[in-house]
CSV table of C-alpha atoms and ligand atoms in Angstrom, one decimal:
chain,number,residue,atom,x,y,z
A,29,MET,CA,-14.6,36.1,-27.4
A,30,ALA,CA,-12.9,36.0,-24.0
A,31,GLN,CA,-14.9,34.2,-21.3
A,32,LEU,CA,-14.8,35.0,-17.7
A,33,THR,CA,-15.0,32.2,-15.3
A,34,ASP,CA,-14.6,31.6,-11.6
A,35,ASP,CA,-13.2,28.2,-12.2
A,36,CYS,CA,-9.7,28.4,-10.8
A,37,PHE,CA,-8.9,25.4,-13.1
A,38,ALA,CA,-9.6,27.3,-16.3
A,39,PHE,CA,-6.2,27.5,-17.7
A,40,ASP,CA,-4.3,28.0,-20.9
A,41,GLY,CA,-3.2,25.1,-22.9
A,42,PRO,CA,-3.8,21.4,-22.3
A,43,MET,CA,-2.8,19.7,-19.1
A,44,MET,CA,-1.2,16.4,-18.7
A,45,THR,CA,-3.5,13.5,-17.6
A,46,LEU,CA,-2.5,11.7,-14.4
A,47,ALA,CA,-1.8,8.5,-16.4
A,48,GLU,CA,0.6,10.4,-18.7
A,49,ALA,CA,2.3,12.0,-15.7
A,50,GLN,CA,2.7,8.5,-14.1
A,51,ALA,CA,4.0,7.1,-17.4
A,52,GLN,CA,6.6,9.9,-17.6
A,53,ILE,CA,7.7,9.2,-14.1
A,54,GLN,CA,8.1,5.5,-14.9
A,55,ALA,CA,10.1,6.3,-18.0
A,56,ARG,CA,12.4,9.0,-16.6
A,57,ILE,CA,13.3,7.6,-13.2
A,58,THR,CA,15.9,4.9,-12.7
A,59,PRO,CA,15.7,2.9,-9.5
A,60,VAL,CA,18.6,3.0,-7.1
A,61,GLN,CA,20.9,0.1,-7.7
A,62,GLU,CA,22.6,-0.4,-4.3
A,63,THR,CA,21.5,-3.5,-2.4
A,64,GLN,CA,22.1,-4.7,1.1
A,65,GLN,CA,21.6,-7.7,3.3
A,66,VAL,CA,19.2,-6.7,6.0
A,67,ALA,CA,17.9,-8.5,9.1
A,68,LEU,CA,14.3,-9.6,8.7
A,69,SER,CA,13.5,-7.9,12.0
A,70,VAL,CA,14.1,-4.4,10.5
A,71,ALA,CA,13.0,-5.1,6.9
A,72,ARG,CA,9.4,-4.1,7.2
A,73,GLY,CA,8.4,-1.4,4.6
A,74,ARG,CA,11.5,-2.0,2.5
A,75,VAL,CA,11.8,-3.3,-1.0
A,76,LEU,CA,13.1,-6.7,-2.1
A,77,ALA,CA,16.1,-6.4,-4.4
A,78,ALA,CA,15.8,-10.0,-5.7
A,79,GLU,CA,13.1,-12.7,-5.9
A,80,VAL,CA,13.0,-15.1,-3.0
A,81,ILE,CA,13.0,-18.8,-3.7
A,82,ALA,CA,11.6,-21.1,-1.0
A,83,PRO,CA,14.5,-22.9,0.6
A,84,VAL,CA,12.2,-25.4,2.4
A,85,ASN,CA,8.8,-26.9,2.0
A,86,LEU,CA,5.9,-25.5,4.0
A,87,PRO,CA,4.7,-27.5,5.8
A,88,PRO,CA,8.0,-29.4,6.0
A,89,PHE,CA,6.2,-32.7,6.7
A,90,ASP,CA,2.6,-34.1,6.5
A,91,ASN,CA,0.8,-33.2,9.7
A,92,SER,CA,-2.6,-33.0,11.3
A,93,ALA,CA,-4.8,-29.8,10.9
A,94,VAL,CA,-6.9,-30.7,14.0
A,95,ASP,CA,-6.9,-32.5,17.3
A,96,GLY,CA,-8.4,-35.9,16.7
A,97,TYR,CA,-7.7,-39.4,15.4
A,98,ALA,CA,-5.5,-40.3,12.4
A,99,VAL,CA,-6.6,-43.4,10.4
A,100,ARG,CA,-6.0,-45.2,7.1
A,101,HIS,CA,-9.1,-44.3,5.1
A,102,ALA,CA,-9.2,-47.7,3.5
A,103,ASP,CA,-9.8,-49.3,6.9
A,104,LEU,CA,-13.1,-47.4,7.4
A,105,ALA,CA,-16.4,-49.3,7.1
A,106,SER,CA,-18.1,-48.8,3.8
A,107,ALA,CA,-21.3,-47.8,5.6
A,108,GLY,CA,-22.1,-46.6,9.1
A,109,GLU,CA,-19.7,-46.0,12.0
A,110,THR,CA,-16.3,-47.6,12.4
A,111,ARG,CA,-14.8,-48.8,15.7
A,112,MET,CA,-11.0,-48.6,16.0
A,113,LEU,CA,-8.4,-49.3,18.6
A,114,VAL,CA,-6.4,-46.3,19.7
A,115,ALA,CA,-2.9,-47.6,19.3
A,116,GLY,CA,-0.7,-44.5,20.0
A,117,ARG,CA,-0.4,-40.8,20.6
A,118,LEU,CA,1.3,-38.0,18.6
A,119,GLN,CA,1.7,-34.4,19.8
A,120,ALA,CA,3.1,-31.4,18.0
A,121,GLY,CA,6.8,-31.1,18.2
A,122,VAL,CA,7.3,-34.8,19.1
A,123,HIS,CA,9.0,-36.9,16.6
A,124,ARG,CA,8.2,-40.6,17.0
A,125,ASP,CA,8.1,-43.3,14.3
A,126,ILE,CA,4.7,-44.7,14.7
A,127,ALA,CA,3.3,-46.8,11.9
A,128,ILE,CA,-0.4,-47.4,11.9
A,129,GLY,CA,-1.6,-50.9,11.7
A,130,ALA,CA,-4.8,-52.3,10.1
A,131,GLY,CA,-7.9,-51.1,11.9
A,132,GLU,CA,-6.0,-48.8,14.2
A,133,ALA,CA,-6.4,-45.1,15.0
A,134,ILE,CA,-3.7,-42.9,16.5
A,135,ARG,CA,-4.6,-40.1,18.9
A,136,ILE,CA,-3.1,-37.0,17.2
A,137,PHE,CA,-3.0,-33.2,17.9
A,138,THR,CA,-2.8,-30.2,15.6
A,139,GLY,CA,0.7,-29.8,14.0
A,140,ALA,CA,1.8,-33.3,14.9
A,141,PRO,CA,3.4,-35.4,12.1
A,142,MET,CA,1.1,-37.9,10.4
A,143,PRO,CA,1.9,-41.4,11.4
A,144,GLU,CA,3.4,-43.6,8.7
A,145,GLY,CA,0.5,-44.9,6.5
A,146,ALA,CA,-2.3,-42.7,7.9
A,147,ASP,CA,-4.0,-40.4,5.4
A,148,THR,CA,-7.1,-39.0,7.1
A,149,VAL,CA,-7.8,-37.3,10.5
A,150,PHE,CA,-11.2,-37.3,12.3
A,151,MET,CA,-11.9,-34.2,14.5
A,152,GLN,CA,-12.2,-35.2,18.1
A,153,GLU,CA,-15.6,-33.4,18.3
A,154,ASP,CA,-17.0,-35.9,15.8
A,155,CYS,CA,-15.8,-39.0,17.6
A,156,ARG,CA,-16.9,-41.0,20.7
A,157,LEU,CA,-14.7,-42.9,23.0
A,158,GLU,CA,-16.0,-46.2,24.2
A,159,ALA,CA,-14.4,-49.0,26.2
A,160,GLY,CA,-11.7,-50.5,24.0
A,161,GLY,CA,-11.8,-47.9,21.2
A,162,VAL,CA,-12.9,-44.9,19.4
A,163,ILE,CA,-16.2,-44.7,17.3
A,164,LEU,CA,-15.7,-42.8,14.0
A,165,PRO,CA,-18.7,-41.4,12.1
A,166,PRO,CA,-19.2,-42.3,8.4
A,167,GLY,CA,-18.8,-39.9,5.4
A,168,LEU,CA,-15.3,-38.4,5.9
A,169,ASN,CA,-13.3,-38.0,2.7
A,170,ARG,CA,-9.8,-39.4,2.3
A,171,GLY,CA,-7.2,-36.8,3.1
A,172,ALA,CA,-9.5,-34.8,5.4
A,173,ASN,CA,-7.9,-32.6,8.0
A,174,CYS,CA,-4.4,-33.5,6.8
A,175,ARG,CA,-1.9,-30.9,5.7
A,176,LEU,CA,0.5,-32.2,3.1
A,177,GLN,CA,4.2,-31.4,2.9
A,178,GLY,CA,4.8,-28.4,0.6
A,179,GLU,CA,1.0,-27.7,0.0
A,180,ASP,CA,1.4,-24.2,1.3
A,181,VAL,CA,4.8,-23.4,-0.2
A,182,ALA,CA,6.7,-25.8,-2.4
A,183,LYS,CA,10.5,-25.8,-2.0
A,184,GLY,CA,12.2,-24.2,-5.0
A,185,HIS,CA,9.2,-22.0,-6.0
A,186,VAL,CA,9.4,-18.2,-6.2
A,187,ILE,CA,7.5,-16.9,-3.1
A,188,LEU,CA,8.1,-13.2,-3.5
A,189,LYS,CA,9.0,-11.2,-6.6
A,190,ALA,CA,11.8,-8.7,-6.8
A,191,GLY,CA,10.3,-5.3,-6.1
A,192,THR,CA,7.9,-6.5,-3.4
A,193,ARG,CA,7.4,-4.1,-0.5
A,194,LEU,CA,7.6,-6.0,2.7
A,195,GLY,CA,4.6,-5.8,4.9
A,196,ALA,CA,4.2,-7.7,8.2
A,197,GLN,CA,2.6,-10.5,6.2
A,198,HIS,CA,5.7,-10.9,3.9
A,199,ILE,CA,8.0,-10.8,6.9
A,200,GLY,CA,5.9,-13.7,8.4
A,201,LEU,CA,6.2,-15.7,5.2
A,202,LEU,CA,10.0,-15.2,5.0
A,203,ALA,CA,10.3,-16.1,8.7
A,204,ALA,CA,8.3,-19.3,8.0
A,205,MET,CA,11.0,-20.2,5.5
A,206,GLY,CA,13.6,-19.9,8.2
A,207,LEU,CA,15.2,-16.8,6.6
A,208,LYS,CA,17.0,-14.4,8.9
A,209,HIS,CA,18.2,-11.9,6.3
A,210,VAL,CA,16.9,-10.6,3.0
A,211,GLU,CA,18.5,-8.7,0.1
A,212,LEU,CA,16.9,-5.2,-0.2
A,213,ARG,CA,17.4,-2.1,-2.2
A,214,ARG,CA,18.9,0.7,-0.1
A,215,ARG,CA,16.4,3.1,1.3
A,216,ILE,CA,15.5,6.2,-0.7
A,217,ARG,CA,16.5,9.5,0.8
A,218,VAL,CA,13.8,12.1,0.6
A,219,ALA,CA,14.2,15.8,1.5
A,220,LEU,CA,11.0,17.6,2.5
A,221,PHE,CA,10.4,21.4,2.5
A,222,SER,CA,7.4,23.6,3.0
A,223,THR,CA,7.3,27.0,1.3
A,224,GLY,CA,5.4,30.1,2.3
A,225,ASP,CA,5.9,33.3,4.2
A,226,GLU,CA,2.7,32.6,6.2
A,227,LEU,CA,3.9,29.3,7.6
A,228,ALA,CA,4.7,28.8,11.3
A,229,GLU,CA,6.3,25.8,13.0
A,230,ALA,CA,4.1,23.9,15.5
A,231,GLY,CA,5.1,24.9,19.0
A,232,GLN,CA,5.8,28.5,17.9
A,233,PRO,CA,3.5,31.4,18.6
A,234,LEU,CA,1.2,32.1,15.7
A,235,GLY,CA,1.6,35.6,14.1
A,236,ALA,CA,-1.4,37.6,13.0
A,237,ALA,CA,-1.4,36.4,9.3
A,238,ALA,CA,0.2,33.0,9.9
A,239,ILE,CA,-0.9,29.4,9.8
A,240,TYR,CA,0.8,26.3,11.2
A,241,ASP,CA,2.6,24.1,8.7
A,242,ALA,CA,0.5,21.0,8.2
A,243,ASN,CA,2.0,19.7,5.0
A,244,ARG,CA,5.5,18.7,6.2
A,245,PRO,CA,4.2,16.4,9.0
A,246,LEU,CA,1.5,15.1,6.7
A,247,LEU,CA,3.8,14.3,3.8
A,248,ALA,CA,6.6,13.0,6.1
A,249,GLY,CA,4.1,10.5,7.5
A,250,MET,CA,3.0,9.4,4.0
A,251,ALA,CA,6.7,9.1,2.9
A,252,GLN,CA,7.5,7.0,6.0
A,253,MET,CA,4.7,4.6,5.1
A,254,LEU,CA,6.7,3.9,1.9
A,255,GLY,CA,9.8,3.0,3.9
A,256,VAL,CA,11.9,6.0,2.9
A,257,GLU,CA,14.4,8.0,4.9
A,258,VAL,CA,12.9,11.5,5.3
A,259,THR,CA,15.0,14.6,6.0
A,260,ASP,CA,12.9,17.4,7.4
A,261,LEU,CA,14.4,20.6,6.0
A,262,GLY,CA,11.9,23.0,7.4
A,263,ILE,CA,10.1,26.0,6.0
A,264,LEU,CA,11.4,28.1,3.2
A,265,ALA,CA,10.3,31.8,2.6
A,266,ASP,CA,8.8,32.9,-0.7
A,267,ASP,CA,12.1,34.0,-2.2
A,268,GLU,CA,13.3,32.6,-5.5
A,269,ALA,CA,17.0,32.8,-4.8
A,270,LEU,CA,16.7,31.2,-1.4
A,271,LEU,CA,14.5,28.4,-2.9
A,272,SER,CA,17.1,27.8,-5.7
A,273,ARG,CA,19.9,27.5,-3.2
A,274,ALA,CA,17.9,25.2,-0.8
A,275,LEU,CA,16.8,22.9,-3.7
A,276,ALA,CA,20.3,22.6,-5.2
A,277,GLY,CA,21.7,21.9,-1.7
A,278,ALA,CA,19.2,19.2,-0.9
A,279,ALA,CA,19.6,17.6,-4.3
A,280,GLN,CA,23.3,16.8,-3.5
A,281,SER,CA,22.5,14.4,-0.7
A,282,HIS,CA,19.0,13.1,-1.5
A,283,ASP,CA,17.3,11.0,-4.2
A,284,LEU,CA,14.2,13.1,-4.2
A,285,VAL,CA,13.3,16.6,-3.0
A,286,VAL,CA,9.6,17.3,-2.3
A,287,THR,CA,8.2,20.8,-1.6
A,288,SER,CA,4.6,22.0,-1.0
A,289,GLY,CA,3.2,25.4,-1.8
A,290,GLY,CA,4.4,28.1,-4.2
A,291,VAL,CA,3.9,26.1,-7.4
A,292,SER,CA,0.9,27.9,-8.8
A,293,THR,CA,1.0,30.9,-11.1
A,294,GLY,CA,0.5,33.5,-8.4
A,295,GLU,CA,3.0,36.4,-8.1
A,296,ALA,CA,4.3,34.9,-4.9
A,297,ASP,CA,4.8,31.4,-6.4
A,298,TYR,CA,8.5,31.1,-6.9
A,299,VAL,CA,9.1,27.3,-6.9
A,300,LYS,CA,8.8,26.9,-10.7
A,301,GLY,CA,11.4,29.6,-11.4
A,302,ALA,CA,13.7,28.2,-8.7
A,303,VAL,CA,13.4,24.7,-10.1
A,304,GLU,CA,14.1,25.9,-13.6
A,305,SER,CA,17.2,27.7,-12.4
A,306,VAL,CA,18.7,24.6,-10.9
A,307,GLY,CA,17.1,21.8,-12.9
A,308,THR,CA,15.0,20.7,-15.8
A,309,MET,CA,11.2,20.7,-15.5
A,310,ALA,CA,9.3,17.8,-17.0
A,311,PHE,CA,5.8,18.9,-16.3
A,312,TRP,CA,4.1,21.1,-13.8
A,313,ARG,CA,0.4,20.9,-14.4
A,314,ILE,CA,-1.8,17.8,-14.2
A,315,ALA,CA,-5.5,17.5,-14.9
A,316,ILE,CA,-6.4,16.4,-11.4
A,317,LYS,CA,-8.6,18.0,-8.7
A,318,PRO,CA,-7.8,18.7,-6.0
A,319,GLY,CA,-4.3,19.3,-7.3
A,320,ARG,CA,-3.4,20.6,-10.7
A,321,PRO,CA,-0.1,22.4,-10.1
A,322,VAL,CA,2.3,19.5,-9.6
A,323,ALA,CA,5.8,20.0,-10.7
A,324,PHE,CA,8.1,17.1,-11.7
A,325,ALA,CA,11.7,17.9,-12.5
A,326,VAL,CA,15.3,16.7,-12.3
A,327,LEU,CA,17.6,18.8,-10.2
A,328,GLY,CA,21.3,19.2,-10.4
A,329,GLY,CA,24.3,17.9,-12.2
A,330,ALA,CA,25.1,16.4,-15.6
A,331,THR,CA,25.5,12.8,-14.4
A,332,PRO,CA,22.7,10.7,-12.9
A,333,ASP,CA,24.8,10.4,-9.7
A,334,SER,CA,24.7,14.1,-9.0
A,335,GLN,CA,21.0,14.4,-9.8
A,336,ALA,CA,17.9,14.2,-7.7
A,337,ALA,CA,14.2,14.0,-8.7
A,338,PHE,CA,12.0,16.9,-7.7
A,339,ALA,CA,8.3,17.0,-6.9
A,340,GLY,CA,6.6,20.3,-6.2
A,341,LEU,CA,3.1,19.9,-4.7
A,342,PRO,CA,0.4,22.5,-4.2
A,343,GLY,CA,0.1,24.1,-0.8
A,344,ASN,CA,-3.5,23.3,0.1
A,345,PRO,CA,-3.2,20.3,2.4
A,346,VAL,CA,-5.9,18.2,0.7
A,347,ALA,CA,-4.3,18.9,-2.7
A,348,ALA,CA,-0.9,18.1,-1.3
A,349,PHE,CA,-2.2,14.8,0.2
A,350,ILE,CA,-3.8,13.7,-3.1
A,351,THR,CA,-0.9,14.7,-5.4
A,352,PHE,CA,1.6,13.1,-3.0
A,353,ALA,CA,-0.4,9.8,-3.2
A,354,GLN,CA,-0.9,9.9,-7.0
A,355,VAL,CA,2.4,11.4,-8.2
A,356,VAL,CA,5.1,11.2,-5.4
A,357,ARG,CA,4.1,7.7,-4.3
A,358,PRO,CA,4.6,6.2,-7.8
A,359,LEU,CA,7.8,8.2,-8.0
A,360,ILE,CA,9.1,6.9,-4.7
A,361,LEU,CA,8.1,3.3,-5.6
A,362,ARG,CA,10.0,3.6,-8.9
A,363,LEU,CA,13.1,5.1,-7.3
A,364,ALA,CA,13.0,2.4,-4.6
A,365,GLY,CA,12.8,-0.4,-7.2
A,366,ALA,CA,9.4,-1.4,-6.1
A,367,LEU,CA,6.8,-2.9,-8.4
A,368,PRO,CA,4.2,-0.4,-9.6
A,369,GLU,CA,1.0,-0.4,-7.6
A,370,GLN,CA,-2.5,0.9,-8.3
A,371,PRO,CA,-4.6,1.4,-5.1
A,372,LEU,CA,-7.6,-0.9,-5.1
A,373,ALA,CA,-10.8,0.9,-6.2
A,374,ILE,CA,-14.0,-0.7,-5.1
A,375,PRO,CA,-17.4,0.2,-6.7
A,376,VAL,CA,-19.9,1.7,-4.3
A,377,ARG,CA,-23.2,3.6,-4.8
A,378,SER,CA,-23.1,7.3,-4.8
A,379,ALA,CA,-25.7,9.0,-2.6
A,380,PHE,CA,-25.1,12.4,-4.2
A,381,ALA,CA,-25.1,14.4,-7.4
A,382,TYR,CA,-21.8,15.9,-8.6
A,383,ARG,CA,-20.8,17.9,-11.6
A,384,LYS,CA,-17.3,17.9,-12.9
A,385,LYS,CA,-15.3,19.0,-15.9
A,386,GLU,CA,-14.6,16.4,-18.5
A,387,GLY,CA,-10.9,15.7,-19.1
A,388,ARG,CA,-10.0,16.0,-15.5
A,389,ARG,CA,-9.7,13.3,-12.8
A,390,GLU,CA,-11.4,14.3,-9.6
A,391,TYR,CA,-11.2,12.9,-6.1
A,392,VAL,CA,-14.2,13.5,-3.8
A,393,ARG,CA,-13.9,12.9,-0.1
A,394,VAL,CA,-16.7,10.6,1.1
A,395,SER,CA,-17.9,8.6,4.0
A,396,LEU,CA,-19.4,5.1,3.5
A,397,ARG,CA,-22.4,3.6,5.2
A,398,ARG,CA,-24.6,0.6,4.5
A,399,SER,CA,-28.0,1.7,3.2
A,400,SER,CA,-31.3,-0.1,4.1
A,401,ASP,CA,-31.1,-2.4,0.9
A,402,GLY,CA,-27.6,-3.6,2.0
A,403,ALA,CA,-25.6,-1.7,-0.6
A,404,ILE,CA,-22.6,0.4,0.4
A,405,GLU,CA,-23.3,4.1,-0.2
A,406,ALA,CA,-20.9,7.0,-0.4
A,407,SER,CA,-21.8,10.5,0.9
A,408,LYS,CA,-19.8,13.5,0.1
A,409,TYR,CA,-18.2,15.6,2.8
A,410,ARG,CA,-20.0,18.9,3.3
A,411,GLN,CA,-17.0,21.1,2.5
A,412,ASP,CA,-15.2,20.8,-0.8
A,413,GLY,CA,-12.2,23.1,-0.3
A,414,ALA,CA,-8.7,21.8,-1.0
A,415,GLY,CA,-7.6,23.5,2.2
A,416,VAL,CA,-10.1,21.7,4.5
A,417,ILE,CA,-7.8,19.4,6.2
A,418,SER,CA,-10.3,18.2,8.8
A,419,SER,CA,-12.2,16.5,5.9
A,420,LEU,CA,-9.5,13.9,5.6
A,421,THR,CA,-10.1,12.6,9.2
A,422,ALA,CA,-13.9,13.0,9.0
A,423,THR,CA,-14.2,10.7,5.9
A,424,ASP,CA,-13.3,7.2,4.9
A,425,GLY,CA,-11.7,7.7,1.5
A,426,LEU,CA,-12.1,9.1,-2.0
A,427,LEU,CA,-14.4,8.6,-4.9
A,428,GLU,CA,-12.2,8.6,-8.0
A,429,LEU,CA,-14.2,10.2,-10.9
A,430,PRO,CA,-12.5,9.5,-14.2
A,431,GLU,CA,-11.6,12.0,-16.9
A,432,SER,CA,-14.5,10.8,-19.2
A,433,MET,CA,-17.2,11.6,-16.6
A,434,SER,CA,-19.1,14.9,-16.5
A,435,ALA,CA,-21.9,14.1,-14.0
A,436,LEU,CA,-22.4,11.7,-11.2
A,437,GLU,CA,-26.0,11.1,-10.1
A,438,PRO,CA,-27.4,9.6,-6.9
A,439,GLY,CA,-27.7,5.8,-7.4
A,440,MET,CA,-24.8,5.6,-9.9
A,441,GLN,CA,-21.8,3.4,-9.2
A,442,ALA,CA,-18.4,5.0,-8.6
A,443,ASN,CA,-15.0,3.8,-7.6
A,444,PHE,CA,-14.0,4.2,-3.9
A,445,ILE,CA,-10.4,4.1,-2.6
A,446,SER,CA,-9.8,3.9,1.1
A,447,TYR,CA,-7.2,6.3,2.6
A,448,ALA,CA,-5.1,3.3,3.6
A,449,ALA,CA,-5.0,2.0,0.0
A,450,PHE,CA,-4.6,5.5,-1.4
A,451,MET,CA,-1.5,6.0,0.8
A,452,GLY,CA,-0.1,2.6,0.0
A,453,ALA,CA,-0.3,1.1,3.4
A,454,ILE,CA,1.0,-2.5,3.4
B,502,AMP,P1,0.2,28.0,-2.4
B,502,AMP,O1,0.2,26.7,-3.1
B,502,AMP,O2,1.5,28.4,-1.9
B,502,AMP,O3,-0.4,29.1,-3.2
B,502,AMP,O4,-0.7,27.7,-1.1
B,502,AMP,C1,-2.1,27.5,-1.2
B,502,AMP,C2,-2.8,27.5,0.1
B,502,AMP,O5,-2.2,26.5,0.9
B,502,AMP,C3,-2.5,28.8,0.9
B,502,AMP,O6,-3.7,29.1,1.6
B,502,AMP,C4,-1.4,28.4,1.9
B,502,AMP,O7,-1.4,29.2,3.0
B,502,AMP,C5,-1.7,27.0,2.2
B,502,AMP,N1,-0.5,26.2,2.5
B,502,AMP,C6,0.6,26.2,1.8
B,502,AMP,N2,1.6,25.5,2.5
B,502,AMP,C7,0.9,25.0,3.6
B,502,AMP,C8,1.4,24.1,4.6
B,502,AMP,N3,2.6,23.6,4.6
B,502,AMP,N4,0.5,23.8,5.6
B,502,AMP,C9,-0.7,24.3,5.6
B,502,AMP,N5,-1.2,25.1,4.6
B,502,AMP,C10,-0.4,25.5,3.6
B,503,MG,MG1,2.4,29.9,-1.0
């Protein structure tokens, strides 16, 4: 017997799980092959084409980690304080051949090369100066406060793998190796459209039944965080022929075309038909909420060179945000030749009850706070709607509720993903 339901996710046929969709993307997308030498100063956000092998040791020489006194540990008294003569001085950046003699200490500063023969440095705060020498306390281990050549990075070792996305921290490491250029994959070119007769451009007057286009700026920002080149191709009307032409045109000069809106099964949802007329659909429904209608296709010609990947996201901004992060982001990383990434999920305690449908992955917008017993607790945002864009700035991130779960109760643990991690900030 037919059942009536107000669940807009009740749908004919099985949907693809998010994991299956991500696996299909990995399997069907080939990374761009072109590489280029790029100055380190403009490499942030880009993807390494080849592993990087350390050309030098770091530190390049043994040096002091503190301001203090360098000694030979063997010269220290076996019990109690040791008095030593201060026989020289070494500052960072000054190279001087000072060999340490028996019973001698050398005044040394952070980053200065260790004197020949010295193996231990006392912090100046732990020492006393007295006429004729320095008094060193007992109990310091051999090697203390001394940084050895190559202990941070050993010359010849792999420091970064091919496919690493370069954050400021990676740039810092490469610079510490003295490298000025790196070999990167070329940037991915992404075309971005919004679809919908109701959409108006920011800065334009708003018609009676219109809303401003939030998705293009939102998705452009997320794409830029992944180091891609974004072409903003504006708003497309709900018209299948026009959509087909626009998609085919964009496919010629881009690696990926992304749209939002018009991908459900409503009568004014023309994206699916348009895609099928100029490409081949791989899937268009994923068991994810907010989200569900997410199209993945290949647009254009018979050869890989004339093809572009396509992702059609739902129109509601929160659904567009979540599906971009979970479907388009892995797609972009794969195209760009980057290593796959899973956003770090951290267990927190739920402060709320939540019912969900088994078989579907759900993302709940939550704020975190520390409860009186010290645990981190997540509270759900008061509005659930996939169109409530203000929820994304009023909360800290998402609880990821797995397919196997049907109910979350207060006090239960659930996995939290911060927005920065979700978007792939590096
Ligand atoms: P659709 O997926 O086209 O059925 O759109 C679902 C909802 O999202 C509708 O209320 C649309 O008006 C809204 N929407 C679609 N595209 C955008 C956009 N670019 N910015 C803001 N809201 C949008
Ligand atoms: Mg629409």
